[in-house]
PDB file of C-alpha atoms in Angstrom:
ATOM      1  CA  LYS P   1     -21.292  27.090   8.010  1.00  0.00           C
ATOM      2  CA  SER P   2     -23.300  23.518   7.985  1.00  0.00           C
ATOM      3  CA  ILE P   3     -21.404  20.096   6.580  1.00  0.00           C
ATOM      4  CA  SER P   4     -23.339  20.137   3.181  1.00  0.00           C
ATOM      5  CA  GLN P   5     -22.089  23.798   2.471  1.00  0.00           C
ATOM      6  CA  MET P   6     -18.838  22.993   3.258  1.00  0.00           C
ATOM      7  CA  TYR P   7     -18.394  20.343   0.792  1.00  0.00           C
ATOM      8  CA  ALA P   8     -20.297  22.770  -1.367  1.00  0.00           C
ATOM      9  CA  ALA P   9     -17.674  25.542  -1.009  1.00  0.00           C
ATOM     10  CA  HIS P  10     -14.649  22.952  -1.583  1.00  0.00           C
ATOM     11  CA  GLU P  11     -16.226  21.762  -4.790  1.00  0.00           C
ATOM     12  CA  ILE P  12     -16.732  25.194  -5.946  1.00  0.00           C
ATOM     13  CA  SER P  13     -12.905  26.007  -5.649  1.00  0.00           C
ATOM     14  CA  LYS P  14     -11.461  22.756  -7.275  1.00  0.00           C
ATOM     15  CA  LYS P  15     -13.925  23.184 -10.043  1.00  0.00           C
ATOM     16  CA  ARG P  16     -12.590  26.902 -10.181  1.00  0.00           C
ATOM     17  CA  GLU P  17      -8.766  25.837  -9.853  1.00  0.00           C
ATOM     18  CA  TYR P  18      -8.998  22.991 -12.475  1.00  0.00           C
ATOM     19  CA  ASN P  19     -11.615  22.656 -14.279  1.00  0.00           C
ATOM     20  CA  GLN P  20     -10.822  24.639 -17.114  1.00  0.00           C
ATOM     21  CA  ARG P  21      -7.342  23.215 -17.196  1.00  0.00           C
ATOM     22  CA  VAL P  22      -8.633  20.164 -17.069  1.00  0.00           C
ATOM     23  CA  LEU P  23     -11.048  21.094 -20.622  1.00  0.00           C
ATOM     24  CA  ASP P  24      -8.039  23.034 -22.137  1.00  0.00           C
ATOM     25  CA  VAL P  25      -5.343  20.569 -21.902  1.00  0.00           C
ATOM     26  CA  GLU P  26      -6.353  17.138 -21.483  1.00  0.00           C
ATOM     27  CA  LYS P  27     -10.140  17.635 -23.239  1.00  0.00           C
ATOM     28  CA  ALA P  28     -11.664  15.933 -20.476  1.00  0.00           C
ATOM     29  CA  SER P  29     -14.116  16.409 -18.188  1.00  0.00           C
ATOM     30  CA  PHE P  30     -13.521  17.359 -14.212  1.00  0.00           C
ATOM     31  CA  THR P  31     -15.211  15.595 -11.692  1.00  0.00           C
ATOM     32  CA  PRO P  32     -14.069  17.161  -7.614  1.00  0.00           C
ATOM     33  CA  LEU P  33     -13.947  14.641  -5.090  1.00  0.00           C
ATOM     34  CA  VAL P  34     -14.405  16.604  -1.710  1.00  0.00           C
ATOM     35  CA  PHE P  35     -14.379  14.372   1.382  1.00  0.00           C
ATOM     36  CA  SER P  36     -13.963  14.722   4.686  1.00  0.00           C
ATOM     37  CA  THR P  37     -11.865  13.271   7.544  1.00  0.00           C
ATOM     38  CA  THR P  38     -14.656  11.227   8.594  1.00  0.00           C
ATOM     39  CA  GLY P  39     -15.452   9.472   5.780  1.00  0.00           C
ATOM     40  CA  GLY P  40     -18.236  11.637   4.659  1.00  0.00           C
ATOM     41  CA  MET P  41     -18.557  12.794   0.850  1.00  0.00           C
ATOM     42  CA  ALA P  42     -19.577  15.916  -1.380  1.00  0.00           C
ATOM     43  CA  ASN P  43     -22.665  15.236  -3.513  1.00  0.00           C
ATOM     44  CA  GLU P  44     -20.485  14.770  -6.956  1.00  0.00           C
ATOM     45  CA  ALA P  45     -18.228  12.334  -5.165  1.00  0.00           C
ATOM     46  CA  SER P  46     -21.292  10.453  -4.137  1.00  0.00           C
ATOM     47  CA  CYS P  47     -22.605  10.397  -7.521  1.00  0.00           C
ATOM     48  CA  PHE P  48     -19.168   9.690  -8.598  1.00  0.00           C
ATOM     49  CA  LEU P  49     -18.738   6.649  -6.629  1.00  0.00           C
ATOM     50  CA  LYS P  50     -22.314   5.153  -7.003  1.00  0.00           C
ATOM     51  CA  HIS P  51     -21.376   5.696 -10.916  1.00  0.00           C
ATOM     52  CA  LEU P  52     -18.309   3.423 -10.723  1.00  0.00           C
ATOM     53  CA  ALA P  53     -19.942   0.788  -8.286  1.00  0.00           C
ATOM     54  CA  GLU P  54     -22.750   0.150 -11.211  1.00  0.00           C
ATOM     55  CA  LYS P  55     -19.697  -0.321 -13.763  1.00  0.00           C
ATOM     56  CA  ILE P  56     -18.009  -2.771 -11.845  1.00  0.00           C
ATOM     57  CA  CYS P  57     -21.608  -4.245 -11.081  1.00  0.00           C
ATOM     58  CA  MET P  58     -21.290  -5.232 -14.599  1.00  0.00           C
ATOM     59  CA  LYS P  59     -17.911  -6.108 -15.126  1.00  0.00           C
ATOM     60  CA  LYS P  60     -17.756  -8.394 -12.336  1.00  0.00           C
ATOM     61  CA  GLY P  61     -21.454 -10.003 -11.931  1.00  0.00           C
ATOM     62  CA  GLN P  62     -21.027  -9.147  -8.248  1.00  0.00           C
ATOM     63  CA  ARG P  63     -23.540  -7.216  -5.704  1.00  0.00           C
ATOM     64  CA  TYR P  64     -24.206  -3.658  -6.206  1.00  0.00           C
ATOM     65  CA  SER P  65     -24.217  -3.459  -2.184  1.00  0.00           C
ATOM     66  CA  ASP P  66     -20.902  -5.114  -2.091  1.00  0.00           C
ATOM     67  CA  VAL P  67     -19.062  -3.302  -4.117  1.00  0.00           C
ATOM     68  CA  MET P  68     -20.198   0.018  -3.052  1.00  0.00           C
ATOM     69  CA  ALA P  69     -19.410  -1.318   0.664  1.00  0.00           C
ATOM     70  CA  PHE P  70     -16.216  -2.279  -0.393  1.00  0.00           C
ATOM     71  CA  ILE P  71     -15.188   0.969  -2.117  1.00  0.00           C
ATOM     72  CA  ARG P  72     -16.310   2.778   0.856  1.00  0.00           C
ATOM     73  CA  ARG P  73     -14.699   0.690   3.338  1.00  0.00           C
ATOM     74  CA  ARG P  74     -10.970   1.510   1.411  1.00  0.00           C
ATOM     75  CA  ILE P  75     -11.804   5.197   0.804  1.00  0.00           C
ATOM     76  CA  ARG P  76     -12.019   5.409   4.935  1.00  0.00           C
ATOM     77  CA  PHE P  77      -9.004   3.538   5.128  1.00  0.00           C
ATOM     78  CA  ASP P  78      -6.949   5.561   3.182  1.00  0.00           C
ATOM     79  CA  LEU P  79      -8.667   8.434   4.803  1.00  0.00           C
ATOM     80  CA  LEU P  80      -7.392   7.174   7.763  1.00  0.00           C
ATOM     81  CA  ARG P  81      -4.125   6.045   7.032  1.00  0.00           C
ATOM     82  CA  THR P  82      -3.679   9.395   5.719  1.00  0.00           C
ATOM     83  CA  CYS P  83      -4.457  11.424   8.753  1.00  0.00           C
ATOM     84  CA  ILE P  84      -1.986   9.071  11.098  1.00  0.00           C
ATOM     85  CA  ILE P  85       0.714  10.105   8.421  1.00  0.00           C
ATOM     86  CA  SER P  86      -0.246  13.440   8.659  1.00  0.00           C
ATOM     87  CA  ILE P  87      -0.474  13.466  12.649  1.00  0.00           C
ATOM     88  CA  ARG P  88       2.534  11.407  13.338  1.00  0.00           C
ATOM     89  CA  GLY P  89       4.707  11.264  10.583  1.00  0.00           C
ATOM     90  CA  LEU P  90       6.228   8.887   8.293  1.00  0.00           C
ATOM     91  CA  GLY P  91       8.035   7.096  10.890  1.00  0.00           C
ATOM     92  CA  GLU P  92      11.576   6.279  12.572  1.00  0.00           C
ATOM     93  CA  PRO P  93      12.326   3.114  10.496  1.00  0.00           C
ATOM     94  CA  ARG P  94      11.296   4.296   7.079  1.00  0.00           C
ATOM     95  CA  LEU P  95      12.924   7.461   7.439  1.00  0.00           C
ATOM     96  CA  SER P  96      16.357   5.921   8.641  1.00  0.00           C
ATOM     97  CA  HIS P  97      16.158   3.365   5.802  1.00  0.00           C
ATOM     98  CA  LEU P  98      15.705   5.776   3.054  1.00  0.00           C
ATOM     99  CA  LEU P  99      18.810   8.641   4.430  1.00  0.00           C
ATOM    100  CA  GLN P 100      21.071   4.862   4.421  1.00  0.00           C
ATOM    101  CA  SER P 101      20.723   4.100   1.279  1.00  0.00           C
ATOM    102  CA  ALA P 102      20.628   7.919  -0.285  1.00  0.00           C
ATOM    103  CA  ILE P 103      23.954   7.900   1.943  1.00  0.00           C
ATOM    104  CA  TRP P 104      25.324   4.775   0.205  1.00  0.00           C
ATOM    105  CA  THR P 105      24.914   5.592  -3.571  1.00  0.00           C
TER     106      THR P 105
END
């Protein structure tokens, strides 16, 4: 499969899984945000980010290119952080601190 076909397949599966519940329970629309670990994104995610950037531009008075660059950069760093955590785990210092606080309370 090509990357665009994989994005489309993931969008369809997310819509199949969540769309009806969102429509019935929350009375809202659902847009699946599908990203790859390399920072690529599916069509609906791209449209959503463009719409979000336009709204931020109107509200803050900033240039569209600056806002879009910030959003993309933020998403890429968040994806990178998620990948690192999934490979390395949360790490010993955080885990030992959580265990000690659970023991003493």
